[in-house]
XYZ file of C-alpha atoms in Angstrom:
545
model
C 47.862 5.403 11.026
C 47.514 1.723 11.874
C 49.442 -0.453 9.444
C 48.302 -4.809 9.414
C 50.722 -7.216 7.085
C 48.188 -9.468 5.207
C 50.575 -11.183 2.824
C 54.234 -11.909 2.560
C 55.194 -14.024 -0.240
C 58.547 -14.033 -1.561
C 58.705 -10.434 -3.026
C 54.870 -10.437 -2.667
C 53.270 -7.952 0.100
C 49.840 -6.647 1.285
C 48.959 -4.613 3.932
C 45.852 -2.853 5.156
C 46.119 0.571 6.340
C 43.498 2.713 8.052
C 44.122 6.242 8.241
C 41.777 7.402 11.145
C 38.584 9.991 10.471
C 40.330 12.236 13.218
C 43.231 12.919 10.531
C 41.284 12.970 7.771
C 38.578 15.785 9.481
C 41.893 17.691 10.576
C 43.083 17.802 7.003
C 39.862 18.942 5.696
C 39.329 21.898 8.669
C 43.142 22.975 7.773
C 42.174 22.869 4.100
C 39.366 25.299 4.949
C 41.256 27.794 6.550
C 43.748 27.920 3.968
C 41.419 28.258 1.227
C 39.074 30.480 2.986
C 40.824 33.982 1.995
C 40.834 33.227 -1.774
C 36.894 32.464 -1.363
C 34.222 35.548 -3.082
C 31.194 35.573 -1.957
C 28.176 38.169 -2.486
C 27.473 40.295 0.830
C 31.090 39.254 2.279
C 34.159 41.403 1.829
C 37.595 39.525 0.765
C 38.673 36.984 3.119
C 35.520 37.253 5.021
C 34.033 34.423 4.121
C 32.802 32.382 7.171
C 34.469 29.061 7.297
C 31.332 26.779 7.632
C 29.923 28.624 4.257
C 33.120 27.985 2.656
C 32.627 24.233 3.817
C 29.024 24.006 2.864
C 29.551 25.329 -0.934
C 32.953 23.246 -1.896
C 32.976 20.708 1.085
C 32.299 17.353 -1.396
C 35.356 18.594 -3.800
C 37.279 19.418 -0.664
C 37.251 16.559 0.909
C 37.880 14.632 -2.362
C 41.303 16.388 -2.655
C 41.958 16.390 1.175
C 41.665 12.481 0.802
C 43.404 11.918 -2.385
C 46.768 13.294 -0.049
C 45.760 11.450 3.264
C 45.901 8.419 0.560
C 49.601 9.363 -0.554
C 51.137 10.350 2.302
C 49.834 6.633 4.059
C 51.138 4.888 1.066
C 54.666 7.008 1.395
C 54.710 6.588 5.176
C 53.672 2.666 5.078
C 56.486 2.323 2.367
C 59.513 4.639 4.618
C 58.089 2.545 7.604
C 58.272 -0.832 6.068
C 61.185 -0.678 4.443
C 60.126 -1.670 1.172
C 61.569 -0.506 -2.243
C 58.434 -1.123 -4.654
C 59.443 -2.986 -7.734
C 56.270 -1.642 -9.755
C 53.216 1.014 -8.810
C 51.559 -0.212 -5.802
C 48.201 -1.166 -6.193
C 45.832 0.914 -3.832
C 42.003 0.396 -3.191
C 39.592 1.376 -0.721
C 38.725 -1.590 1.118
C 34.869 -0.832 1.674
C 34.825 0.632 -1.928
C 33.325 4.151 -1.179
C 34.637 6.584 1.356
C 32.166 7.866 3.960
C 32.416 10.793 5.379
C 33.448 11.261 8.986
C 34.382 7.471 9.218
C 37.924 5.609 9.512
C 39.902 5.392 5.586
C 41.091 2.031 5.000
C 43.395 0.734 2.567
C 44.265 -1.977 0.754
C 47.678 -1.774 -0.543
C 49.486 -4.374 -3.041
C 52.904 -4.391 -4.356
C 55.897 -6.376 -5.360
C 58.767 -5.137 -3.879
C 62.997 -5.474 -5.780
C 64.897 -8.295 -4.631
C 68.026 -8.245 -2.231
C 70.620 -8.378 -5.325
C 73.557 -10.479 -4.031
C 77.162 -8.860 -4.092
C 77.803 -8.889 -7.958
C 80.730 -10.715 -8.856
C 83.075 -8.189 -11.267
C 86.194 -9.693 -10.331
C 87.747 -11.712 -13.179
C 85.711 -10.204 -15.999
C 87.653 -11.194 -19.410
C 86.608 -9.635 -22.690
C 87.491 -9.865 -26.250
C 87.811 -6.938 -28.206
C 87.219 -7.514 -32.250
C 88.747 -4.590 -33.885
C 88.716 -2.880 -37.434
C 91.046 -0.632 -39.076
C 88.355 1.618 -41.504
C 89.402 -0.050 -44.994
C 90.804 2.595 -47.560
C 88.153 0.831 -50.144
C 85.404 1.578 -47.910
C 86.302 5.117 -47.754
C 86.758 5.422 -51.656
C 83.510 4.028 -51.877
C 81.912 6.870 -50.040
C 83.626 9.224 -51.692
C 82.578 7.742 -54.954
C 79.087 7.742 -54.052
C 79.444 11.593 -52.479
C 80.725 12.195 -56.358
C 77.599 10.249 -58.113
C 75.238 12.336 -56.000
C 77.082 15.549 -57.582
C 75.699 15.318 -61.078
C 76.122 17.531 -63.987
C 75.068 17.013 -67.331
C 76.703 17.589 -70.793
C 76.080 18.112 -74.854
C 75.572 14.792 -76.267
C 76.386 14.290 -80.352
C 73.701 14.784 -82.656
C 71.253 11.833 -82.953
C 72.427 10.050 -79.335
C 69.134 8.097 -78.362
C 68.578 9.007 -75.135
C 69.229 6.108 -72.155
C 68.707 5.672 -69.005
C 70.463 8.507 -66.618
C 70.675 10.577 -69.435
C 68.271 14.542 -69.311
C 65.876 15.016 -71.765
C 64.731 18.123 -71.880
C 61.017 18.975 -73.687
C 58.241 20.749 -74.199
C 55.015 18.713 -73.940
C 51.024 19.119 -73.679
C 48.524 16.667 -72.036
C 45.079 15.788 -72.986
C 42.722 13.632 -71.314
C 39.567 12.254 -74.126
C 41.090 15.129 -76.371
C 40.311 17.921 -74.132
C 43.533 19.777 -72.260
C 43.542 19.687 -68.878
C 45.006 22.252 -66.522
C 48.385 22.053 -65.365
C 49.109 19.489 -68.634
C 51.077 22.317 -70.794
C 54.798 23.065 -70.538
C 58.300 24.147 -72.019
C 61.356 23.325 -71.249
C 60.803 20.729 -68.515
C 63.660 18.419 -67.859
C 63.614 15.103 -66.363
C 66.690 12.758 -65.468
C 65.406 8.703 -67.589
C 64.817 6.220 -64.465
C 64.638 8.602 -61.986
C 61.052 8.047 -61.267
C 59.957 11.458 -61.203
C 57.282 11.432 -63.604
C 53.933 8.955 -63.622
C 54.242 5.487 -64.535
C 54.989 5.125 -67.684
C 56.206 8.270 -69.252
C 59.920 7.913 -68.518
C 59.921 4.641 -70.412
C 58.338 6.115 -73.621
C 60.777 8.311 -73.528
C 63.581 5.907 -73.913
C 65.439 5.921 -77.204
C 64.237 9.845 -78.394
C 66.973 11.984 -80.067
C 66.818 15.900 -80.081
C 64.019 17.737 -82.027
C 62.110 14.707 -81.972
C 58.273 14.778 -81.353
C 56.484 11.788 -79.666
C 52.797 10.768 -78.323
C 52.588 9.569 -75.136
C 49.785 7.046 -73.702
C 49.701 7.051 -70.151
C 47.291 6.904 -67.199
C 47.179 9.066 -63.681
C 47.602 6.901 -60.678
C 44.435 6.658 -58.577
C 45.741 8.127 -55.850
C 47.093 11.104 -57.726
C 47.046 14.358 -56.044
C 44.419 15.995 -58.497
C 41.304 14.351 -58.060
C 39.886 15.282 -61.686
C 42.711 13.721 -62.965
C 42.950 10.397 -61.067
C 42.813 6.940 -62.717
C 42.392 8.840 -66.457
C 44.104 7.906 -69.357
C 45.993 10.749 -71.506
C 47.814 11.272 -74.150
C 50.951 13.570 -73.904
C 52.255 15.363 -77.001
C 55.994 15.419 -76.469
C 58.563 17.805 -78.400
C 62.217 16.748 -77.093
C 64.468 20.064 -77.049
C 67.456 19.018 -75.780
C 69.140 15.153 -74.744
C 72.265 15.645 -72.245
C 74.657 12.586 -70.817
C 75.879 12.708 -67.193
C 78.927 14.045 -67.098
C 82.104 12.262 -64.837
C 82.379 13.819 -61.665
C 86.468 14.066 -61.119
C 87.703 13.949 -57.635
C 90.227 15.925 -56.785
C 90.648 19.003 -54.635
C 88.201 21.180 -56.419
C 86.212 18.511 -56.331
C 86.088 18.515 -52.299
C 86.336 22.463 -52.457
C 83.254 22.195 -54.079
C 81.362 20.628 -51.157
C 83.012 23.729 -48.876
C 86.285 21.936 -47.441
C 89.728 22.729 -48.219
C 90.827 19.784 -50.107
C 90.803 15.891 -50.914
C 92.793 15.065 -48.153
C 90.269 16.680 -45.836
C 87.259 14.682 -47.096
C 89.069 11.807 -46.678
C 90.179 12.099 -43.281
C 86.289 13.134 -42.606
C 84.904 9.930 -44.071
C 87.625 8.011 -42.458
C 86.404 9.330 -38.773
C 83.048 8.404 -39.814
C 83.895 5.095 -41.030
C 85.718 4.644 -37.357
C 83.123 5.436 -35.292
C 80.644 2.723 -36.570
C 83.199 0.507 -36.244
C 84.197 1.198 -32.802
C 80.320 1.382 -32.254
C 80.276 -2.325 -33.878
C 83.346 -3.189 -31.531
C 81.532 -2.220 -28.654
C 78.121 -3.905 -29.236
C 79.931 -7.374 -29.454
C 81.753 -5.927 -26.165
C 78.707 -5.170 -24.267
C 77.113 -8.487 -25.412
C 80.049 -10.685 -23.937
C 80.130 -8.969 -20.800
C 76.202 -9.385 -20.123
C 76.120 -12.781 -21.315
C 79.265 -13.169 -18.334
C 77.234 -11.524 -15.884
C 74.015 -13.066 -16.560
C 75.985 -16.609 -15.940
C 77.328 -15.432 -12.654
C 74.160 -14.377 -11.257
C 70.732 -15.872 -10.279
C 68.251 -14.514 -8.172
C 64.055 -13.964 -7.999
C 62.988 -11.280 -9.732
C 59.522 -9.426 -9.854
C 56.612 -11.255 -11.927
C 55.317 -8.052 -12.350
C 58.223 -6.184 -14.008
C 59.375 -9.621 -16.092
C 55.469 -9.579 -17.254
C 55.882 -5.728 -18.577
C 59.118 -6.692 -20.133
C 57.162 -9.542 -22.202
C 54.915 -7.098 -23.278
C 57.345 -4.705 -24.161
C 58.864 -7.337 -26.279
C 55.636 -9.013 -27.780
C 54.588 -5.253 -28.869
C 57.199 -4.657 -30.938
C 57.501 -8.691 -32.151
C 53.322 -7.730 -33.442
C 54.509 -4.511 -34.809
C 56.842 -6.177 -37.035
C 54.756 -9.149 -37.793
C 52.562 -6.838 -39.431
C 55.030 -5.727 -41.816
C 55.811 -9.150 -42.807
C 54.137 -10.572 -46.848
C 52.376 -13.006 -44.207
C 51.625 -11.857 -40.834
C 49.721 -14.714 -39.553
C 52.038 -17.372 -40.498
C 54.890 -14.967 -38.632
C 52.483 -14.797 -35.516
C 52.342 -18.564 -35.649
C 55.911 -18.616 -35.369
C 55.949 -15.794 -32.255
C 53.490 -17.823 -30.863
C 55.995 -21.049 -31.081
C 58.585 -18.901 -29.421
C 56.670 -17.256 -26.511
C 58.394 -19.188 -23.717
C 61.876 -18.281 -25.008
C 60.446 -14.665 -24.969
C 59.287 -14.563 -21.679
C 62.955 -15.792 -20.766
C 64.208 -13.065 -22.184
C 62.379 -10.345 -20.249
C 63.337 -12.573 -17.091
C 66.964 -12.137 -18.309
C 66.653 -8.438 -19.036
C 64.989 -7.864 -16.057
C 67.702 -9.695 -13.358
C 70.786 -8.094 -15.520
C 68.945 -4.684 -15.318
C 68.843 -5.098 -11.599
C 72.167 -6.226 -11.182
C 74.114 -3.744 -13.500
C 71.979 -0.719 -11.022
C 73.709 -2.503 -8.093
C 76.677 -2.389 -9.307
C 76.117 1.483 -10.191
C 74.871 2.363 -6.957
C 77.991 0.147 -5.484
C 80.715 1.739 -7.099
C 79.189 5.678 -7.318
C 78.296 5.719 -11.120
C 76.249 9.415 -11.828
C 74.961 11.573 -14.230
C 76.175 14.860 -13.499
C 73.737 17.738 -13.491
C 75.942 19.156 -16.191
C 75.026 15.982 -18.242
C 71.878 15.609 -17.435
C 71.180 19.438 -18.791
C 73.262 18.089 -22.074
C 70.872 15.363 -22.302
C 67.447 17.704 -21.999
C 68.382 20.057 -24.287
C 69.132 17.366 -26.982
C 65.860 15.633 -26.822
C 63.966 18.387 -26.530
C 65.440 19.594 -30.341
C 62.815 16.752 -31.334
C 59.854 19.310 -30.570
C 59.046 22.124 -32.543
C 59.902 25.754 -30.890
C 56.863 26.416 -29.168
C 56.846 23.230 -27.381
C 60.875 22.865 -26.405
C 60.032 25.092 -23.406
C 57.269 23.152 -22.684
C 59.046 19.493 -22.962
C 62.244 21.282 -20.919
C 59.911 22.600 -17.877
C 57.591 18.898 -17.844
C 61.336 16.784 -17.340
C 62.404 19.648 -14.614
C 59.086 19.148 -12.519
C 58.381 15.177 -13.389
C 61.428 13.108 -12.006
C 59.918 10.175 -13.674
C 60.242 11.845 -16.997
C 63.563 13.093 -15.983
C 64.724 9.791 -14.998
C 63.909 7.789 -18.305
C 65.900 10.576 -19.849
C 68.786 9.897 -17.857
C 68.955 5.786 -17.964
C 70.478 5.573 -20.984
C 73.525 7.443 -20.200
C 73.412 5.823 -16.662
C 73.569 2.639 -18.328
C 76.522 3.415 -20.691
C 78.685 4.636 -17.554
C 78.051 1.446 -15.833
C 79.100 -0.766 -18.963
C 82.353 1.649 -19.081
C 82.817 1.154 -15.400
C 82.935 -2.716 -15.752
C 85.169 -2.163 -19.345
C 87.932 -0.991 -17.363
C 87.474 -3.495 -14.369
C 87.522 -6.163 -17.360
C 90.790 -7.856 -18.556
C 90.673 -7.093 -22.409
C 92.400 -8.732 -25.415
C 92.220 -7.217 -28.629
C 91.810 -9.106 -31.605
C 91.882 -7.578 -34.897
C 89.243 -8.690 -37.573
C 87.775 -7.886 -40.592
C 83.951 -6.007 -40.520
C 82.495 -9.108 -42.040
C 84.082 -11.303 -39.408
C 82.573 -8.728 -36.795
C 79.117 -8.736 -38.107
C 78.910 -11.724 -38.456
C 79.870 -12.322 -34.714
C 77.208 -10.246 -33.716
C 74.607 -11.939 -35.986
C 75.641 -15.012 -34.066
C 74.709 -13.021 -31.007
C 71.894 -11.810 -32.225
C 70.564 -16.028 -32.112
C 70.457 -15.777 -28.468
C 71.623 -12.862 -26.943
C 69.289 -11.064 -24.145
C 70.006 -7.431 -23.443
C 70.386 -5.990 -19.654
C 67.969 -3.764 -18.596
C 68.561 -1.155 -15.699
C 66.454 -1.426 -13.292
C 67.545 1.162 -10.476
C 67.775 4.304 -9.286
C 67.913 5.852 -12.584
C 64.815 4.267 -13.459
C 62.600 5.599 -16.652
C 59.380 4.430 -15.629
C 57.186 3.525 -13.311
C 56.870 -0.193 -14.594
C 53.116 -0.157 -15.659
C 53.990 1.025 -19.043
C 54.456 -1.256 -21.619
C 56.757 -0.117 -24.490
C 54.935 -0.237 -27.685
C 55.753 -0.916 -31.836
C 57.002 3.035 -31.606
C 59.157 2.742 -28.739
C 62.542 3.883 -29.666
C 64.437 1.179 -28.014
C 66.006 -1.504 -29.655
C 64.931 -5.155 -28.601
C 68.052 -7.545 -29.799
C 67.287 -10.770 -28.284
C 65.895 -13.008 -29.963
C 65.352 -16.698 -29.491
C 67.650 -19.407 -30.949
C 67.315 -20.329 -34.918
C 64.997 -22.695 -36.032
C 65.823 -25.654 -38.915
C 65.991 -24.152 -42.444
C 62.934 -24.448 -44.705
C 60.611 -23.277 -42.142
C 57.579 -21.447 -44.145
C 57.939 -18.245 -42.382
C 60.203 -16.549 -40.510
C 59.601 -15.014 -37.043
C 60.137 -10.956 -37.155
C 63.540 -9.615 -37.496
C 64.583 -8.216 -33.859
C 66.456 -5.183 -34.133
C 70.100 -4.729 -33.972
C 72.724 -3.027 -31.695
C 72.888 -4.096 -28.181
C 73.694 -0.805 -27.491
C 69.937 0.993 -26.689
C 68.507 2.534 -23.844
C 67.640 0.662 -21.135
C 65.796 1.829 -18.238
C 65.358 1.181 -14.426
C 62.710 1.048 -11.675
C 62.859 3.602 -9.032
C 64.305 2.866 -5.485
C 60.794 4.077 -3.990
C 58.068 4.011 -6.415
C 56.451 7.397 -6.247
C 53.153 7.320 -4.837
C 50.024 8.256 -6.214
C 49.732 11.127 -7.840
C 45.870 11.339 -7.816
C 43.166 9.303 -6.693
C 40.231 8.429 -8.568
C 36.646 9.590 -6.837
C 35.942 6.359 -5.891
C 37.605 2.581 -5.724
C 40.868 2.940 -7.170
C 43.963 5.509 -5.645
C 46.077 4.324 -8.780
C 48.623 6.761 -10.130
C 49.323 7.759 -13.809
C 52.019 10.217 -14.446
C 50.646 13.318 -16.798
C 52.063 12.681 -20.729
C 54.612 14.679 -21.498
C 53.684 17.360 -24.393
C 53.756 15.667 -27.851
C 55.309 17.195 -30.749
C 52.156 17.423 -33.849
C 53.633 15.366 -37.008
C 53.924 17.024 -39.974
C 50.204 16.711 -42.103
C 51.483 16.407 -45.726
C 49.494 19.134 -47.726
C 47.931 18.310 -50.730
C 50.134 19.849 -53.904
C 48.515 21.594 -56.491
C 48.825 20.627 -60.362
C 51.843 22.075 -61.367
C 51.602 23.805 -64.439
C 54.315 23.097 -65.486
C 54.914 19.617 -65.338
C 51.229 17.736 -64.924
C 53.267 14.134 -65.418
C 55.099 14.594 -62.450
């Protein structure tokens, strides 16, 4: 294989390679053979196929596949030989275009290639740590709302009107133009006032009605109500009220938490309290993990790839479009996207150098994922999938380390932040959980996130994360003046997301298209079906609802 350097531009390279037609007619002869025992043919017994028949009835597709893996193994050999450690997918074409057989394969291969990362500066790391003690009013307001959700109903004196949050319980029949409908007849139905449960408009009729009164209704079907015949009508419902019951007060006490299956008040309490910790040391850490970027990103500058800054952009312009579309005025929050691109495209720069630099320091200091934890982590994302596809998700991350490896970034990512938590010098400060919110809202007006960009990479940098993408994107560019007409998208919160990293060696190729392009694209990993909400029948027994 004869290898020519044809650019070298800071982390810019092309080369031409020419594999020679010797190999390639090698490869093809040893394909033969190999294949030749597995070939039927009529008036040949089993493995007695003569090679040059073999040759002359799958020859083309043969030598497809036979150059598809010359292709590879030159990019993997140019890449070992070379030195290089691609930063994104190499780009790979056929330099005449079309392949002819029996003549020389040449290459042109493209690629940016990861920066030398200069010895990262840990030393001196100082950090603040806000922290909350979980507020005994915070945890009697959960338990208070645990309590509302455990309603029971009681008598209520003769002639109480009935009010919102009371049950009314009737018996009721529907017409539509005077004719009953199926489905519109029932006894005994009960429905909480303000709940919503019924169509538009039949709740708030019912407002004010006392036991063993009998009412007329006038309402009319939504148009997008489940039975068609019934959609967009107008009907009358003839309502007898049997019974009006007030909500009871929930008391909370130990039955009260025996009741939800623990052994007493004191338990719920301290299990509400843990809760209430752990978002708060997840808040704590957030504000952390944002000081101790923003420290590192000032202590470091160096060139990254255009091509992985460009896919970070686009990661973050994806989700920015997603959300604009959500807004009461999309263009006018476009507008402002549009206004903000530059400080975007910073950003990704920013995300992309501290993703870089945090895998240095990884690799530096001998931060892993265990096999142990990387099983952990497999078997908890594939509980997202359905049972017949779980084995299917578990065996595609075993046999595609790409896959496997934007599994594992996350966590590689966390043990790196730990790493430089206890290499930091830390003073804690104790705060309220407005006072911490509010410092990470402050963040949130020009914080960038690191990304990991390493060993434990997730992708192969050609992918663009899209509006479903379960990462979250904090940063955000500075405020604008009040009064502005529209806002830009809300960027989500929580520094603390997954974050992945590019390879050390790019993987090659996979497969090569017939022709021009030797591109690879990494198969999709089995997706779980979502749920198809079935139509629901009429119910006979409550046709308002």
């Amino acid at each position: 294989m004869q290898t020519v350097e044809t650019l070298n531009e800071g982390l810019k390279r092309a080369y031409t390679v020419t594999i020679p037609a010797n190999d390639v007619a090698q490869r093809i002869e040893a394909e033969i053979k190999s294949i030749a025992p597995q070939v039927r043919m009529p008036g040949f017994r089993p493995g007695k196929v003569p090679a040059n028949l073999v040759k002359k009835m799958h020859g083309p597709a043969i030598e497809q596949d036979v150059l598809n893996k010359a292709v590879q193994d030159g990019v993997q050999q140019l890449l070992a030989e070379q030195k290089l450690r691609p930063a994104m997918q190499p780009s790979v074409e056929l330099v005449d275009g079309d392949y002819e057989s029996g003549k020389d394969v040449a290459l042109k291969v493209e690629l940016e290639v990861l920066p030398d990362v200069p010895p990262p500066a840990i030393e001196g790391l100082k950090l603040e740590r806000l922290t909350v003690a979980a507020p005994e009013s915070e945890i009697d307001d959960q338990i208070a709302r645990i309590a509302g959700q455990q309603k029971h109903y009681e008598d209520s004196q003769d002639g109480h009107p009935a009010v919102e949050g009371d049950l009314v319980v009737m018996d009721y029949k529907g017409t539509v133009d005077g004719v009953a409908f199926d489905g519109g007849t029932g006894e005994g139905m009960s429905v909480e006032l303000g709940s919503g449960r019924l169509i538009p408009g039949f709740e708030e009729q019912l407002e004010g009605v006392k036991k063993g009164e009998s009412r007329s209704l006038n309402v009319t079907f939504p148009k997008d109500y489940g039975e068609k015949s019934l959609a967009g009508k107008a009907a009358v419902f003839e309502v007898t009220v049997t019974d009006v019951r007030i909500p009871g007060e929930t008391k909370v006490d130990d039955e009260f938490a025996k009741s939800l299956g623990l052994q007493g008040l004191d338990q719920l309490r301290e299990l509400l309290k843990g809760q209430v910790e752990q978002e708060l040391n997840g808040l704590t850490r957030t504000h952390m993990k944002r000081k101790l970027l923003d420290q590192l990103a000032a202590g470091h500058d160096f060139p990254v790839p255009p091509s992985m800054v460009e896919a970070e952009f686009q990661q973050i312009w994806a989700q920015l479009e997603h959300e604009a579309g959500h807004e009461e005025d999309p263009e006018s929050a476009r507008a402002e996207m549009e206004k903000d691109r530059s400080d975007y495209q910073a950003i990704a720069e920013r995300r992309v150098r501290l993703g870089l630099l945090l895998s240095e320091i990884g690799q530096q200091n001998g931060v892993e994922v265990s096999a142990q934890e990387m099983q952990r982590l497999v078997l908890q994302a594939a509980q997202q999938y359905g049972p017949k596809d779980r084995d299917r998700f578990i065996q595609y991350v075993q046999q595609d380390p790409m896959a496997a490896a934007q599994l594992r970034a996350p966590l590689y990512e966390d043990k790196v932040i730990d790493f430089l938590f206890e290499k930091a010098e830390i003073s804690d400060r104790a705060v309220t959980r407005e006072e911490l919110e509010a410092a990470i809202e402050a963040d949130d007006e020009v914080i960038g996130k690191g990304h990991v960009h390493g060993p434990d990479c997730g992708h192969d940098h050609g992918h663009v994360h899209g509006p479903d993408c379960d990462h979250d994107h904090d940063e955000k560019p500075a405020k604008k003046p009040a009064g502005k007409k529209a806002a830009a998208p809300k960027k989500a919160k929580a520094d603390d997301a997954p974050v992945e990293a590019v390879a050390e060696e790019a993987p090659a190729p996979k497969k090569a298209p017939a022709k021009k392009a030797v591109a690879a694209k990494a198969e999709d990993a089995p997706a779980e079906k979502a749920a198809t909400p079935k139509k629901a029948p009429a119910k006979k027994k409550a046709a308002a609802e």
